[in-house]
Amino acid sequence: MIDLRAMKASFKQQSIHFFVDPQWVIPSIIAPFIFTTVTLFLFRHAGGDLLLYAVLGGGVLGMWGNTIHSSSWSIGYDRMNGTLEAIMVTPAPLSSVVFGRCLWNSFLGLLNALAVFIVAEFAFGIDVTVQDPLGFVVAMMATLLSLSVLGMVFGAFYVVTRASSAFFQILEFPIYVLSGAVFPLMNLPDWSRPFSYVIPATWGAEALKISTVAGHDSMGLGYYGALGLTGLTTVAFLLISLWLFTYLEGRAKVNGTLVRY
Amino acid sequence: MNGGETVIVVRDLTKVYPAAARLFGDGGREKLAVDHVSFDVRRGEIFGLLGPNGAGKTTTIKMLTTLLIPTSGSASVLGLDAVRDPVKLRPRINLVSGGERGLYFRLTGRQNLEFFSDMYRVPRESKKAKIQYLLDLVGLTEAADVRVEEYSRGMKQRLHLARGLVNDPEVLFLDEPTLGLDPEISRETRALIRRLSEEGMTIMLTTHYMFEADELCDRLAIISEGVIKAMGSPYSMKESVRNDSIIEIEARELGEAQRKELSDLPGVSAVSIQFLEARQLARIVVDDAPALIPTVAALLENRKVISIRVDQPTLEDAYIKLVNGK
Amino acid sequence: MLEDITGVKASALVAMRSQFAVVGPVLWLVQILSTALFQMWFFVLVSDFAGDPGATPAYVALGNAVSALTYSAVYGVTMSAGAEKHIGTMATIMGTPTRMFYVFLGKGAYQSIIGMFTVTVSLGFASLFFGVDLSGANLVALAAVLLATCFAMVGFGMVIGSVGVYLRSSMILGSIVLYLGLLLCGVNFPISYLPWWLQPASYVFPLTFGVQAVRDVAAGAGLAEVAPLLAIMLSIGAAFFLMAYALFNYFERLALKRGSLDMF
Ligand SMILES: Nc1ncnc2c1ncn2[C@@H]1O[C@H](COP(=O)(O)OP(=O)(O)OP(=O)(O)O)[C@@H](O)[C@H]1O
Ligand SMILES: [Mg+2]
């Protein structure tokens, strides 16, 4: 089901694309970056842990912004280039190709997070010290992985239609809201809770906050609880995406929609 | 050539594209693109699919290369069913489509080949040497480390071919391999295709060009509106017009109306009009030229006829007769 | 001139059709509206949690409603240059006698209509759900202010779009401008919160004046009171259009020289 060599080659391919023209990362960095900066302005009066809370949330938003823009566009790019069929005739599973690229994109998402931390530290003078560095790194990696997998789910739809981009741009902002990254989930209306709970970023952000902010555990999960839920939602989305690829590839082969742009 | 093992078996292959399912807006209409097509291709052969735009050539090739699921009928390549066994089949075949798309523009030629070699799990030990060999083969050694966006059309097309060879396919599918190439590069491409065939590769290609089919193919099928109109060697196709002759007319005011009128004459089996700058060239396939010339001349009296002459039929005329004939 | 106007109309039609060919008119509206509304909701939630009296949820909601205009007026116009290169039609247009400026004018006209629709729905939403009080607003003044804002912003979008004739970075510039507005234009918090050296930058964006004018109208100001702001927007709008005209000609020539028309 997962072809490691194809994944590696796609990871590398995506990185070459990035280094040839790195400016393209800007559109995916800019929204979450500015959102976080605005948030920090609004939190000026609050101070202390709340600010740190906003910074961490902003980091997660940043990684999410990158996932939604780059990963879901992964196959869209092939569609535009006319390379989708060239990939499809190879024995490599399309899902592995997309997975490899999504991993690179999430990896770049670290840049987004870094940009947020730098602004927080230097422009706002917020002291970003981490309570549990090892836990922080692990939570960060788990969040990145979970977002790559979410990117794959979105990516799969491009096999069928180019209109997917519109759908996922529609999803970008709801997820900023629903992940509760920069404000407590409790502030959201009840009906939206279930949506928040299935998004891995919700749990990733929680694990990050627990490992950074002393005494933070708003949902009473503990670090391992939050990390476990990040892992669980990630596996669930991985299975969903593998199934989606199989299903949607089959449909595209009946409708002949692989080449249309 | 004859008696070789059969590597492609196509039986009653049919494709109806479903009406486009759109979330919003109206969908299109169902489209019968390939209609009960059957043929065989033997190992080492160059088999051509020749037909006008929209005839169903690409659709047929896609069904054989596991990219499209037929509505009915069967297609098997190398003894493997293209619908049920794509995983076993894909490593042993490859597809090259003509045109400029289908490459990663921001990558260099070499990086493109590396990527696709990995997709085919080309053994790591031989990957590098293999890529260099292919670059040499298609004459891109010097441009190997230049980004594809800076390639000319001909260079892109040659890189396409190299990409199609990374996995040493036993059967190579070529969809209009000389699309948009200048005569010189086209000739080189055809030479390369012939060389691959001589080395034992089975090749199935599509083309619009009669002379290309004539020059390359051991056998060809003429397809129009999804139906195979004729099949055989280029020689046997020419045979089908052996007893016909051609009236060629050069004039200044020929159009679709005249084509229809001429076609309707008794004794005429097909008419084609080529539109040149400020004049037209009509070729009329007839059974008895001398007898028909007066009728034709009378019909075209006010059409500024420049010359009328009688010619021998060519493969082109056979094609016109098979595709447009009555 | 007459041919130019025909070009404007044709390109507005093409802008509409090409957009709809990809996503369909309904999906496009859903996209633009959902983005506007969720963005508003996001900042309202943040402001609610932060509890800053200078930037209440209603303050934030109104600012975001007006800034919804940016999506089509600035971003939409800018992006179409990039999209044009994408599909490779830029060179084709350049080959026609219609000047690039007029082609973009057509796109601007089309995006203005979408923009006015979005901002109206957003304001309605803000007053329904997020406590923005428009009951005392003079509707004529409100309409005048929104139209002037839209005019100035399309001009701004065209200035940025002109870069796209030459560089592939116009899409990037477009998205930077799209979000920078949220930071610099008094949308989410008063401009005075910004460091002093950043504040002059706010006044480059027509959105800054637009948001201020709508806030004034919502607080009961009539046409006469917002007249100065209207005048500012109309004049910077006109200046942007003139600048865009010059830039388009300049970049058009530059692109032809460098052969970067269809480089994407
Ligand atoms: N994905 C698709 N969906 C619906 N109809 C299609 C699709 N692809 C092709 N068709 C239709 O099927 C018919 C056959 O198309 P096909 O591409 O196979 O022709 P072709 O012989 O390759 O033509 P050309 O020489 O122009 O490449 C055409 O009428 C075309 O419009
Ligand atoms: Mg074709």
PDB file of N, CA, C and O and ligand atoms in Angstrom, chain B residues 57-58 175-176, ligand 2:
ATOM      1  N   LYS B  57      -8.583   7.320 -30.796  1.00  0.00           N
ATOM      2  CA  LYS B  57      -7.236   6.745 -30.706  1.00  0.00           C
ATOM      3  C   LYS B  57      -6.702   6.822 -29.275  1.00  0.00           C
ATOM      4  O   LYS B  57      -6.263   5.823 -28.711  1.00  0.00           O
ATOM      5  N   THR B  58      -6.712   8.035 -28.725  1.00  0.00           N
ATOM      6  CA  THR B  58      -6.190   8.211 -27.377  1.00  0.00           C
ATOM      7  C   THR B  58      -6.993   7.373 -26.383  1.00  0.00           C
ATOM      8  O   THR B  58      -6.442   6.749 -25.477  1.00  0.00           O
ATOM      9  N   ASP B 175       1.443   8.022 -28.161  1.00  0.00           N
ATOM     10  CA  ASP B 175       0.269   8.750 -28.649  1.00  0.00           C
ATOM     11  C   ASP B 175       0.752  10.001 -29.386  1.00  0.00           C
ATOM     12  O   ASP B 175       1.184  10.958 -28.768  1.00  0.00           O
ATOM     13  N   GLU B 176       0.666   9.973 -30.683  1.00  0.00           N
ATOM     14  CA  GLU B 176       1.131  11.070 -31.533  1.00  0.00           C
ATOM     15  C   GLU B 176       2.541  11.544 -31.176  1.00  0.00           C
ATOM     16  O   GLU B 176       2.742  12.681 -30.747  1.00  0.00           O
TER      17      GLU B 176
HETATM   18 MG    MG D   2      -5.603  11.793 -29.172  1.00  0.00          MG
END
